[in-house]
mmCIF file of C-alpha atoms in Angstrom:
data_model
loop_
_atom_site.group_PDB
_atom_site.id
_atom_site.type_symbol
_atom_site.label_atom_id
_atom_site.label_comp_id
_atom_site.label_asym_id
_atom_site.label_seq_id
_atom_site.Cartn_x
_atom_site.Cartn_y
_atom_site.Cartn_z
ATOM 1 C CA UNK A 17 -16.160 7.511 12.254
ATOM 2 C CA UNK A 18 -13.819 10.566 11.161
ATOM 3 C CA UNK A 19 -9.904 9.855 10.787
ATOM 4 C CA UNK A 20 -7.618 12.527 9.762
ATOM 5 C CA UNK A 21 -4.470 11.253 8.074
ATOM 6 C CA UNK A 22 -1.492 14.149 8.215
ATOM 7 C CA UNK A 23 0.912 13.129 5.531
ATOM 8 C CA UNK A 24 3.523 15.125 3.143
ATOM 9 C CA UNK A 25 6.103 14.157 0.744
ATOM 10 C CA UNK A 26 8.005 10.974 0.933
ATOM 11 C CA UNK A 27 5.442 9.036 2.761
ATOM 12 C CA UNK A 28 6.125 5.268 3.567
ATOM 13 C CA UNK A 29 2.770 3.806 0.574
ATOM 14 C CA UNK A 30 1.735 0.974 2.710
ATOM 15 C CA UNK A 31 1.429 2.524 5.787
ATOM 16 C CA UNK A 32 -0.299 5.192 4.170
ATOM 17 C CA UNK A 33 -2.465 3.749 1.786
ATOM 18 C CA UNK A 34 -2.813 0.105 2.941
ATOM 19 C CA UNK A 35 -4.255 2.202 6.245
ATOM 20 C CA UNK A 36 -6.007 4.535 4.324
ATOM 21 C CA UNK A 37 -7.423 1.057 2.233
ATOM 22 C CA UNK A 38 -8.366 -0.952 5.548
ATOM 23 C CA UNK A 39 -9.986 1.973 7.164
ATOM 24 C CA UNK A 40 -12.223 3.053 4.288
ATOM 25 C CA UNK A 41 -13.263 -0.923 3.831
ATOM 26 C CA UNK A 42 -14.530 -0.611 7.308
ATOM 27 C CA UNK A 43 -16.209 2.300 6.550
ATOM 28 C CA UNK A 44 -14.334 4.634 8.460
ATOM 29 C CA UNK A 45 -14.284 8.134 6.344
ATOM 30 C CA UNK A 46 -10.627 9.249 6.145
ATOM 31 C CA UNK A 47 -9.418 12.601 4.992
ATOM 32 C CA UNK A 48 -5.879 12.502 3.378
ATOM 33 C CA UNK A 49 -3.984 16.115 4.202
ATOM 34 C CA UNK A 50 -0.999 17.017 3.152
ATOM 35 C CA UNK A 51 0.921 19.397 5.105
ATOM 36 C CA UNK A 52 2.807 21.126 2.514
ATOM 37 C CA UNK A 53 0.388 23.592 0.944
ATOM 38 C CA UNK A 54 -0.384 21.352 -2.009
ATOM 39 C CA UNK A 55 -2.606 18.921 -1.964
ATOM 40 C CA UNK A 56 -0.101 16.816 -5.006
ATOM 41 C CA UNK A 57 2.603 14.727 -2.635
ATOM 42 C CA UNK A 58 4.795 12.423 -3.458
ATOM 43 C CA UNK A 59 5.849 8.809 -1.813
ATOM 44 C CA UNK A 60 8.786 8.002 -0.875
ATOM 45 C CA UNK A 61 9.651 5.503 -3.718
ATOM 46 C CA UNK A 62 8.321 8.273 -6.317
ATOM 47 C CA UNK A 63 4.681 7.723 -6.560
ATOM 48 C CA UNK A 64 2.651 11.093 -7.130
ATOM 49 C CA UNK A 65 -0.817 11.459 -4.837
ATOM 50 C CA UNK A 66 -3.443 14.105 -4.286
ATOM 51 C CA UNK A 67 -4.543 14.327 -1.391
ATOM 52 C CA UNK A 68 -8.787 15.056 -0.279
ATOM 53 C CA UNK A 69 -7.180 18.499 1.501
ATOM 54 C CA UNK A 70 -4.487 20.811 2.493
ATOM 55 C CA UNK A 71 -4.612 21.376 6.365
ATOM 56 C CA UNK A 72 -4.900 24.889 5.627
ATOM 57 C CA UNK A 73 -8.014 24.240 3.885
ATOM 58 C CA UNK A 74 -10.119 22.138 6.934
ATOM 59 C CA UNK A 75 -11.311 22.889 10.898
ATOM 60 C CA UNK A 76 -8.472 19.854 12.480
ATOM 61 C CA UNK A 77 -10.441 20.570 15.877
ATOM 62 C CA UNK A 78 -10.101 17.365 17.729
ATOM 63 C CA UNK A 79 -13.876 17.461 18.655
ATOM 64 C CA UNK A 80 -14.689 17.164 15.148
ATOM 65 C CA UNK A 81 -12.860 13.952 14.401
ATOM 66 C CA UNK A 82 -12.393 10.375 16.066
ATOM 67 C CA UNK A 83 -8.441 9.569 15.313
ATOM 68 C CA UNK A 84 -4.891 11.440 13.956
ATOM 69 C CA UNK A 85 -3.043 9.125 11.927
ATOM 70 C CA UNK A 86 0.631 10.162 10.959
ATOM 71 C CA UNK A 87 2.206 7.624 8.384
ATOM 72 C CA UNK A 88 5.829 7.208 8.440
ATOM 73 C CA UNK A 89 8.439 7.366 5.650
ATOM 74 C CA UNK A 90 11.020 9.938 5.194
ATOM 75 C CA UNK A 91 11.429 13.081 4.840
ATOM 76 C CA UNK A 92 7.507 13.057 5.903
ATOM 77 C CA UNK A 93 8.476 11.763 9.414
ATOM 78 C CA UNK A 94 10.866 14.836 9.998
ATOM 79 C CA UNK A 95 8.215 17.132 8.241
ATOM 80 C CA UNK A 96 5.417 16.097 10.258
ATOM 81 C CA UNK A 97 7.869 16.556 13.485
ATOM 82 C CA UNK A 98 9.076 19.760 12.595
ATOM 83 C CA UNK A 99 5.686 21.608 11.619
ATOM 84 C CA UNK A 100 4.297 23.522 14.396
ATOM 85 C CA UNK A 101 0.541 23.152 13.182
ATOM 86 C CA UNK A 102 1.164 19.386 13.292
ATOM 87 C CA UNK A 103 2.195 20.020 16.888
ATOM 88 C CA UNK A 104 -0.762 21.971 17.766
ATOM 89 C CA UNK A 105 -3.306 19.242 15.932
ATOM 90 C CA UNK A 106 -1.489 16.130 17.694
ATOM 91 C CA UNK A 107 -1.904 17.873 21.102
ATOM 92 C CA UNK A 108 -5.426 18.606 20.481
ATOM 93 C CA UNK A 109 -6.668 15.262 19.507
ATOM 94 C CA UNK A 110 -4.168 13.647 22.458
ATOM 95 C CA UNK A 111 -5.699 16.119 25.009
ATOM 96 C CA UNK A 112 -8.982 15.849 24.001
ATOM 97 C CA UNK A 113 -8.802 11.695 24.353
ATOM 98 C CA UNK A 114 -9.071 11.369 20.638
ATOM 99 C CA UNK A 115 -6.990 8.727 19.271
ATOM 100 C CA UNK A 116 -3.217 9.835 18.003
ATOM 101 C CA UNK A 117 -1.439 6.902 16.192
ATOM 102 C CA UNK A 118 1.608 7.358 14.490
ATOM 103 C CA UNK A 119 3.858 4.282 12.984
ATOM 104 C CA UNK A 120 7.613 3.775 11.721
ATOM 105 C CA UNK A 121 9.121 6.683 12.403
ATOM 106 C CA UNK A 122 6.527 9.386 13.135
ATOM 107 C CA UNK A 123 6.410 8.759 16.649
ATOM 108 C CA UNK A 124 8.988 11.426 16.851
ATOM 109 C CA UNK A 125 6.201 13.896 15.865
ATOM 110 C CA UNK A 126 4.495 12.319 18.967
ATOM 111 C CA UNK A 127 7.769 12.726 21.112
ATOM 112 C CA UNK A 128 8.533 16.188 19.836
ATOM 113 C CA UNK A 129 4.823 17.318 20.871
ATOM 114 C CA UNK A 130 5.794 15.216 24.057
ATOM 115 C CA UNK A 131 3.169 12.976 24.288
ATOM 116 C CA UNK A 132 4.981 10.067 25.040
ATOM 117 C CA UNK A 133 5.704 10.941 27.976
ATOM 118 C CA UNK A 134 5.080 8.139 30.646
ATOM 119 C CA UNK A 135 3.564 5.584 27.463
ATOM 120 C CA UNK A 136 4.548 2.544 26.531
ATOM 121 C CA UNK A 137 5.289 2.679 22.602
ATOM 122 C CA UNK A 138 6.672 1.343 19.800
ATOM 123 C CA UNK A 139 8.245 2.896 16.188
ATOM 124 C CA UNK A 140 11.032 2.029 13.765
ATOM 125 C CA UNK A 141 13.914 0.898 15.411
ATOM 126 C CA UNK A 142 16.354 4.134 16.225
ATOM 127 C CA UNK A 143 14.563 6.737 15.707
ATOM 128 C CA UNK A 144 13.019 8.295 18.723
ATOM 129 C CA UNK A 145 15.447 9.532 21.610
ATOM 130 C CA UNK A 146 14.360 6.861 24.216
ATOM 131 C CA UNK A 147 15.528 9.756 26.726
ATOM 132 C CA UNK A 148 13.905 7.696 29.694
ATOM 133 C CA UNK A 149 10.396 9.742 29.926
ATOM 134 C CA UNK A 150 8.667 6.642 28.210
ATOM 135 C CA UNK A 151 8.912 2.771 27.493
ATOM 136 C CA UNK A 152 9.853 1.664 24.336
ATOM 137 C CA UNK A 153 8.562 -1.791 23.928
ATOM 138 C CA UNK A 154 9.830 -2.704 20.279
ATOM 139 C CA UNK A 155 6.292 -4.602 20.035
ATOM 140 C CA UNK A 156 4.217 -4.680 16.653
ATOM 141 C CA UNK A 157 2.049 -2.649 18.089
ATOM 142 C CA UNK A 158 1.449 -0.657 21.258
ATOM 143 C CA UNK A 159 -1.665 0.875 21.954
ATOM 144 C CA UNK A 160 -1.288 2.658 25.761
ATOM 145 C CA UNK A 161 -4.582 4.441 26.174
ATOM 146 C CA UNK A 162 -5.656 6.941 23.699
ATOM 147 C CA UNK A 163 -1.965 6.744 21.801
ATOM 148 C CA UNK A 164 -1.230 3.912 19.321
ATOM 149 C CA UNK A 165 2.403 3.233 17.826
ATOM 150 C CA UNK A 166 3.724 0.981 15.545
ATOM 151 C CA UNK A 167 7.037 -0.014 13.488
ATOM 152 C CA UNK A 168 6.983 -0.205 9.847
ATOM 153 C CA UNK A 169 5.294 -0.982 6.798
ATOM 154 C CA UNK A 170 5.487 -4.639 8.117
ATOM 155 C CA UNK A 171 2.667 -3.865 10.410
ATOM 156 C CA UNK A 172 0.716 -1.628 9.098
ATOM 157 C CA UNK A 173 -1.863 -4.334 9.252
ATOM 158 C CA UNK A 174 -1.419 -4.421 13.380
ATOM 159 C CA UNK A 175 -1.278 -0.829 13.309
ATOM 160 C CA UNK A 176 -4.755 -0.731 11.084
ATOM 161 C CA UNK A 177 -6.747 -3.286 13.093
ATOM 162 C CA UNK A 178 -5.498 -2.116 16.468
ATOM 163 C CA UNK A 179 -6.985 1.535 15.185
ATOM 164 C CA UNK A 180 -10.155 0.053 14.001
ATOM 165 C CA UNK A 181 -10.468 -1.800 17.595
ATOM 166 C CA UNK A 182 -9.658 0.993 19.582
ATOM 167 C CA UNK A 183 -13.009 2.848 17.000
ATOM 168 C CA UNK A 184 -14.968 -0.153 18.361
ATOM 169 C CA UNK A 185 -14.695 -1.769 14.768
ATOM 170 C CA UNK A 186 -13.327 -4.683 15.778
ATOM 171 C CA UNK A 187 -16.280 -6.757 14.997
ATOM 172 C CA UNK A 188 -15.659 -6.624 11.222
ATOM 173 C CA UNK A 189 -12.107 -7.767 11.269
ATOM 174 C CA UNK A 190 -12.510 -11.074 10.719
ATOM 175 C CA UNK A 191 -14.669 -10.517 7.582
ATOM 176 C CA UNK A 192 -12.546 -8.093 6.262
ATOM 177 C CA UNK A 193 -9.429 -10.003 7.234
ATOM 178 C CA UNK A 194 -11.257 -12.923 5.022
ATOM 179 C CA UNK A 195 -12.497 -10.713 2.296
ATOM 180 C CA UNK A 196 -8.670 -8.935 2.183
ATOM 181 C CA UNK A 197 -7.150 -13.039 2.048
ATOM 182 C CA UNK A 198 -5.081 -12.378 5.197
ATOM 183 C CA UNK A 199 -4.260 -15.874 6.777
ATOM 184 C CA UNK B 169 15.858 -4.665 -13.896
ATOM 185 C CA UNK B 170 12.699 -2.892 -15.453
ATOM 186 C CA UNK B 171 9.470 -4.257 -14.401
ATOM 187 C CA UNK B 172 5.829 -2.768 -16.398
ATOM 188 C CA UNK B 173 2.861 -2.575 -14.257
ATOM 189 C CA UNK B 174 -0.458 -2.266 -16.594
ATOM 190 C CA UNK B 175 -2.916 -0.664 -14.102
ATOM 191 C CA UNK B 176 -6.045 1.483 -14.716
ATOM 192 C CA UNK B 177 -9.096 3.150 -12.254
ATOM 193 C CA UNK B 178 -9.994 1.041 -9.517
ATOM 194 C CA UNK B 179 -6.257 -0.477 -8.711
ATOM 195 C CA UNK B 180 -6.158 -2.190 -5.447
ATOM 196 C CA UNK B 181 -4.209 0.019 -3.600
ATOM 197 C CA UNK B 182 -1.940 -2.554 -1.494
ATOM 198 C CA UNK B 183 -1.773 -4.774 -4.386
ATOM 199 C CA UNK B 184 -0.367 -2.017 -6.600
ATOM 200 C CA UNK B 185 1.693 0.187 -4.950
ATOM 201 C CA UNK B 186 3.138 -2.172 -2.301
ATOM 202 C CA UNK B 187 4.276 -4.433 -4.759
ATOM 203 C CA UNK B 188 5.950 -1.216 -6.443
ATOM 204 C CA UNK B 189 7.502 -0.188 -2.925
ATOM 205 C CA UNK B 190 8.886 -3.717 -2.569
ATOM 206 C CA UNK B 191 10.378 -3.759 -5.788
ATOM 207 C CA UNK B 192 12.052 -0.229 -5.884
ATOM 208 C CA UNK B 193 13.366 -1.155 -2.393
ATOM 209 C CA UNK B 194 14.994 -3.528 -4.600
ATOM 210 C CA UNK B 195 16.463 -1.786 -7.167
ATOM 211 C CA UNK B 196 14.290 -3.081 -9.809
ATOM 212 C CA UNK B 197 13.300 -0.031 -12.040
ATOM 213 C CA UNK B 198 9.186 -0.095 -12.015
ATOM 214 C CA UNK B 199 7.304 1.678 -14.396
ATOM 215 C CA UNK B 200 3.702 2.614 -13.895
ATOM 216 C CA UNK B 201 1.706 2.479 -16.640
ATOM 217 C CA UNK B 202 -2.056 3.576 -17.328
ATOM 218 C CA UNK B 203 -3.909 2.320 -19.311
ATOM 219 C CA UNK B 204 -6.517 4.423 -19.742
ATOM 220 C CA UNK B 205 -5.916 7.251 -22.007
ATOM 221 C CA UNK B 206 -4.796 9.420 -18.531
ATOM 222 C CA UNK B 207 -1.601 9.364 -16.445
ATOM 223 C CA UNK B 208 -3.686 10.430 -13.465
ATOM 224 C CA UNK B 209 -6.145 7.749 -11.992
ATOM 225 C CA UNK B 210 -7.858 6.578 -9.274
ATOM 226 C CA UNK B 211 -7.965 3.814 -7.066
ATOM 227 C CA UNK B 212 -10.563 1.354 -5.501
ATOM 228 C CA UNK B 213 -10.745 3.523 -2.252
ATOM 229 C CA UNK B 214 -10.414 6.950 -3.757
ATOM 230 C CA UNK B 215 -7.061 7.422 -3.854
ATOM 231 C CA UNK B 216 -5.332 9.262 -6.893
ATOM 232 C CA UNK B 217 -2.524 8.491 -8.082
ATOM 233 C CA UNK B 218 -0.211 10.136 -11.307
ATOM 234 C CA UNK B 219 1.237 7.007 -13.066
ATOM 235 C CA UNK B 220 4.395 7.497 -14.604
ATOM 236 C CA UNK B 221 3.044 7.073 -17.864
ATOM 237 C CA UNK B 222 0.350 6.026 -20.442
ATOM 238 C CA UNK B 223 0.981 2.701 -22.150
ATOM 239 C CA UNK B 224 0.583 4.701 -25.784
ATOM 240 C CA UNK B 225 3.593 6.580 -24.824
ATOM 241 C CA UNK B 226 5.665 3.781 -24.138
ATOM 242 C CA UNK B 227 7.598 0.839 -25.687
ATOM 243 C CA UNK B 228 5.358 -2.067 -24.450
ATOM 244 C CA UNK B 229 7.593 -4.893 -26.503
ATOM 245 C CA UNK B 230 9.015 -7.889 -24.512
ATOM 246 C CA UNK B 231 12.298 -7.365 -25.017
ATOM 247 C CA UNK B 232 12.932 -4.136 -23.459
ATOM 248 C CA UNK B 233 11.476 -5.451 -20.269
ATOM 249 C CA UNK B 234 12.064 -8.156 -17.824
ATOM 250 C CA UNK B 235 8.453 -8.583 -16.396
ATOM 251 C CA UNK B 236 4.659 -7.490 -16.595
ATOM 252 C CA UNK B 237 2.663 -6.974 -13.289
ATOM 253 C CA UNK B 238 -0.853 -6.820 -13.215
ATOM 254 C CA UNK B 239 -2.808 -5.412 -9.927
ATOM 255 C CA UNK B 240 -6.120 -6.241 -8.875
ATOM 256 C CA UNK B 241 -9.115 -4.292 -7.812
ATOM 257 C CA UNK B 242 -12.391 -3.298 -9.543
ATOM 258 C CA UNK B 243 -12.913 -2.121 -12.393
ATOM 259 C CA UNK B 244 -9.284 -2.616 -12.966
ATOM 260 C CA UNK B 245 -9.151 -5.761 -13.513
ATOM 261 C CA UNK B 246 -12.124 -5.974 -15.777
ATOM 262 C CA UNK B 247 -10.144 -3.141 -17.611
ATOM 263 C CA UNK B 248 -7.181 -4.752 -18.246
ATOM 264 C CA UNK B 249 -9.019 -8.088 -19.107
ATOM 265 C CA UNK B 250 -10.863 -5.956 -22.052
ATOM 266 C CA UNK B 251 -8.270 -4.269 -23.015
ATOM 267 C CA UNK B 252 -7.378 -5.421 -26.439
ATOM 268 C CA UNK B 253 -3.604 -3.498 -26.083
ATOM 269 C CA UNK B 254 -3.014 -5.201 -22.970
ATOM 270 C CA UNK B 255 -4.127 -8.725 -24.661
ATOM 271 C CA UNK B 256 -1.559 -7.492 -26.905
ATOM 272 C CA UNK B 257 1.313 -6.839 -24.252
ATOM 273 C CA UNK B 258 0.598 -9.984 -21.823
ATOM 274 C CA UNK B 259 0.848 -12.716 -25.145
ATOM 275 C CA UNK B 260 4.364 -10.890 -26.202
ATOM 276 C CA UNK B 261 5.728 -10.912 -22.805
ATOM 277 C CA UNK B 262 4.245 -14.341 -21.585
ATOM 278 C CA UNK B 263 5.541 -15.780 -25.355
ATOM 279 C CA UNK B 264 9.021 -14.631 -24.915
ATOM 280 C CA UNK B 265 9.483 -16.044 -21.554
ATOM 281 C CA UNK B 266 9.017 -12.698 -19.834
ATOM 282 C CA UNK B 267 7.489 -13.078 -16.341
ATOM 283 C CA UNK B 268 3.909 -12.259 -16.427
ATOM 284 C CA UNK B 269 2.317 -11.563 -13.383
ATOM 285 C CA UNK B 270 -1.488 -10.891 -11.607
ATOM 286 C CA UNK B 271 -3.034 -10.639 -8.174
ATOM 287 C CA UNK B 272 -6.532 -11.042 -7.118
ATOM 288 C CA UNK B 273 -9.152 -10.866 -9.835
ATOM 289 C CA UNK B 274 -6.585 -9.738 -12.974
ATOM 290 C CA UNK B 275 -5.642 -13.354 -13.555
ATOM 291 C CA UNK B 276 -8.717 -12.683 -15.454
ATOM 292 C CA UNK B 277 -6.733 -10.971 -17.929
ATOM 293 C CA UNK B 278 -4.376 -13.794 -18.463
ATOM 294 C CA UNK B 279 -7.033 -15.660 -19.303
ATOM 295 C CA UNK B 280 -8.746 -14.042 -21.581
ATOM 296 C CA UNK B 281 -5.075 -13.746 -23.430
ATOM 297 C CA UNK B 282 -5.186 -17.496 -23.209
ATOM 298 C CA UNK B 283 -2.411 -17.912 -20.840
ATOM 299 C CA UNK B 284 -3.634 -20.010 -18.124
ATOM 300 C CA UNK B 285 -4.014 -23.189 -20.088
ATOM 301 C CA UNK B 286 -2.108 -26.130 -18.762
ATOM 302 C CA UNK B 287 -0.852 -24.499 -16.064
ATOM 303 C CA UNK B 288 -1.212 -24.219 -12.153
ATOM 304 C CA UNK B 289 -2.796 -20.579 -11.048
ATOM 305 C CA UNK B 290 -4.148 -18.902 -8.175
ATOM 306 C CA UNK B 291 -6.367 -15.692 -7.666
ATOM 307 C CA UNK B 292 -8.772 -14.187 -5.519
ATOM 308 C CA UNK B 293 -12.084 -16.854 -5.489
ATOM 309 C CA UNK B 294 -14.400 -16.492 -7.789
ATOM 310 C CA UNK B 295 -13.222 -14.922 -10.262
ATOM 311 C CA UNK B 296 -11.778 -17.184 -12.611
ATOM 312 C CA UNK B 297 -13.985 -19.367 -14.884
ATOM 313 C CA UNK B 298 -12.205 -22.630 -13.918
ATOM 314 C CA UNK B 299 -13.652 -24.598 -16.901
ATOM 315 C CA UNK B 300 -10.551 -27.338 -16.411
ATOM 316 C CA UNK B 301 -8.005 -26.519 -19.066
ATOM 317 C CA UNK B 302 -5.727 -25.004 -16.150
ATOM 318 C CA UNK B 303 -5.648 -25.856 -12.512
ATOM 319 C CA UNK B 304 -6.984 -23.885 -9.485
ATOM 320 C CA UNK B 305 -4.590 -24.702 -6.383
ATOM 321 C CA UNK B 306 -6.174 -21.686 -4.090
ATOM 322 C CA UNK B 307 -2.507 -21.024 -2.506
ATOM 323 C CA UNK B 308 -0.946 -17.414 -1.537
ATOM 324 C CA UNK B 309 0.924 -17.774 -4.849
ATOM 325 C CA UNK B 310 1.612 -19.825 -7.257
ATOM 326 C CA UNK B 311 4.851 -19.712 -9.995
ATOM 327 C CA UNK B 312 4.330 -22.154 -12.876
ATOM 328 C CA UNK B 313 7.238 -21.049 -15.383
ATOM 329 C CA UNK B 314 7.331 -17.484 -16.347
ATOM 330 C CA UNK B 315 3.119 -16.902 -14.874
ATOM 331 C CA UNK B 316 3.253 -15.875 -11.156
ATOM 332 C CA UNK B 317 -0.471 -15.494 -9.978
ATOM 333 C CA UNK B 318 -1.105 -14.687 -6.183
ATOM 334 C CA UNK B 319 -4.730 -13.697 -4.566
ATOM 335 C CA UNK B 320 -5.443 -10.316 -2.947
ATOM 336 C CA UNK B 321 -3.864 -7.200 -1.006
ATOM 337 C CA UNK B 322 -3.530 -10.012 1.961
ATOM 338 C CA UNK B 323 -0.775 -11.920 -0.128
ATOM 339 C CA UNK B 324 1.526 -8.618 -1.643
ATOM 340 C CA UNK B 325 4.222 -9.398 0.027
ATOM 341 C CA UNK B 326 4.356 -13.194 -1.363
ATOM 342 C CA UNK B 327 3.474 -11.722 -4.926
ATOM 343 C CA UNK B 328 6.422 -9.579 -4.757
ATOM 344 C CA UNK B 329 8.609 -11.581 -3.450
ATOM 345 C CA UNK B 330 7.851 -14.680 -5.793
ATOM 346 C CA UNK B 331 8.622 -11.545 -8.397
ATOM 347 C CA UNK B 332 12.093 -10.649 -6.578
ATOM 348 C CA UNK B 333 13.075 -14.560 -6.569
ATOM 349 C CA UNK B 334 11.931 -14.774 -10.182
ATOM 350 C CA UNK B 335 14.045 -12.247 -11.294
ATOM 351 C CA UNK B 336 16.834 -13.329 -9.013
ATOM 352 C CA UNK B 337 16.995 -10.926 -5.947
ATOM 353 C CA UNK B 338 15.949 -13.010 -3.714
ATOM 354 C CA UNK B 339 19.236 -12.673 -1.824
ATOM 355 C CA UNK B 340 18.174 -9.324 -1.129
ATOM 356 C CA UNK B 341 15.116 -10.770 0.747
ATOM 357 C CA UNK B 342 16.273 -11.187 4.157
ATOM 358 C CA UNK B 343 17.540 -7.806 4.645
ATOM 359 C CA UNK B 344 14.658 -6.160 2.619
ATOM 360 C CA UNK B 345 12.395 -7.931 5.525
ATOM 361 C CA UNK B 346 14.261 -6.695 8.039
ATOM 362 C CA UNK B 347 13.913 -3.048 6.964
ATOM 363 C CA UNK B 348 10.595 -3.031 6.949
ATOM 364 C CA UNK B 349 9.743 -5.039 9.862
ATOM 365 C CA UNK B 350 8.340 -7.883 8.264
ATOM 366 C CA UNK B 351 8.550 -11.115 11.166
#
């Protein structure tokens, strides 16, 4: 299994890393790419990163990857929204049937590359337009076919399992769950 | 507030840098702090991170600080626990009545400093020797004076916030859950 993570400065850490850290326990191989043109980010709360590549540096083609994650934080969120080669990967892996996840609030990348449209989701509360094309549910967690959405860094554990299930990993949760000392 | 985290190669990630999200959400003023030689290391899944700095470049003594945090992970913890310098830094702090804090396997380190005796602790199982001159209650986390002790990436958010209460935010609690969608 092959999960891209899109990510730039001022990424939310746990839903960034704590994903990052669930998936790669699993065994999923994630690439961290920045979107900036350097692989050295920053968090949101100041902690320096490098990433494994610059998006400029890999082939994004959805058929060569399972998943898109997009963490949230700010300004990532807005970065990831605004960047048109963000658009054009989103609507490749969403078109293709390749998972697109986004939590907090980088569903707006989602909504900008209008791929809501018609979904149930979820995302940090007051961010995305709610213009009426889609259903926000304010849940934990929405997965609505090959699009997964979720709130904050409250839930990045929802958001990481309901990924892994939707990768048919959702055998090994309850080790890892036990291994992690979630109860 | 300034809080020290000791950390080296093969930090959890969750454990480490969620605690340090929580706590600059906060307002507490966290400083990473390497401890191997290199502001720029790596963590249990392959992350790198740039630390803010390298524990020879900074004033470890008690009194400039108002706690000690130790993450978990492998090697890491083993790292800190052999670490003569953090010996050192953990007996000044936990001897002046400065918290002194560890998740998942670095307990280890406060008990190889000695720490532990007479006092309830927690940590991830197994790791600590248990040979009766402390006791082993197995919960989420445990405070027992100025030693806070929790067990694994799965119990962050307790750690950090028995570290908020400790150092008296914990009427910033409610709200900080709130913002990041913690229910």
């Amino acid at each position: 299994m092959k999960v891209l993570m899109l990510i730039s400065n001022g990424f939310e850490e746990i839903e960034a890393l704590g994903t990052v850290d669930v998936l790669r326990r699993l065994g999923v191989e994630v690439t961290t790419c920045s979107v900036t043109g350097l692989k050295k980010i920053i968090s949101s709360r100041g902690i320096p990163i490098v990433c494994d590549k610059e998006v400029s540096d890999i082939y994004a083609d959805a058929a060569l990857w399972d998943a898109v994650v997009l963490p949230g934080g700010q300004p990532n969120s807005n970065t990831l929204r605004d960047s048109d080669k963000v658009m054009e990967i989103v609507k490749d892996f969403a078109d293709s049937g390749k998972l697109t996840c986004a939590i907090c609030a980088a569903p707006i990348a989602l909504e900008r590359a209008g791929l809501l449209s018609g979904r149930k989701v979820t995302a940090y509360p007051g961010c995305l337009a709610c213009d009426g094309s889609y259903e926000y549910t304010g849940e934990k967690v929405v997965r609505d076919g090959n699009i997964i959405t979720s709130k904050g860094p409250g839930t990045m554990y929802d958001f990481a399992f309901e990924i892994a299930n939707a990768l048919g990993l959702g055998n090994k949760l309850e080790e890892l769950k036990a291994a992690m000392m979630l109860y």
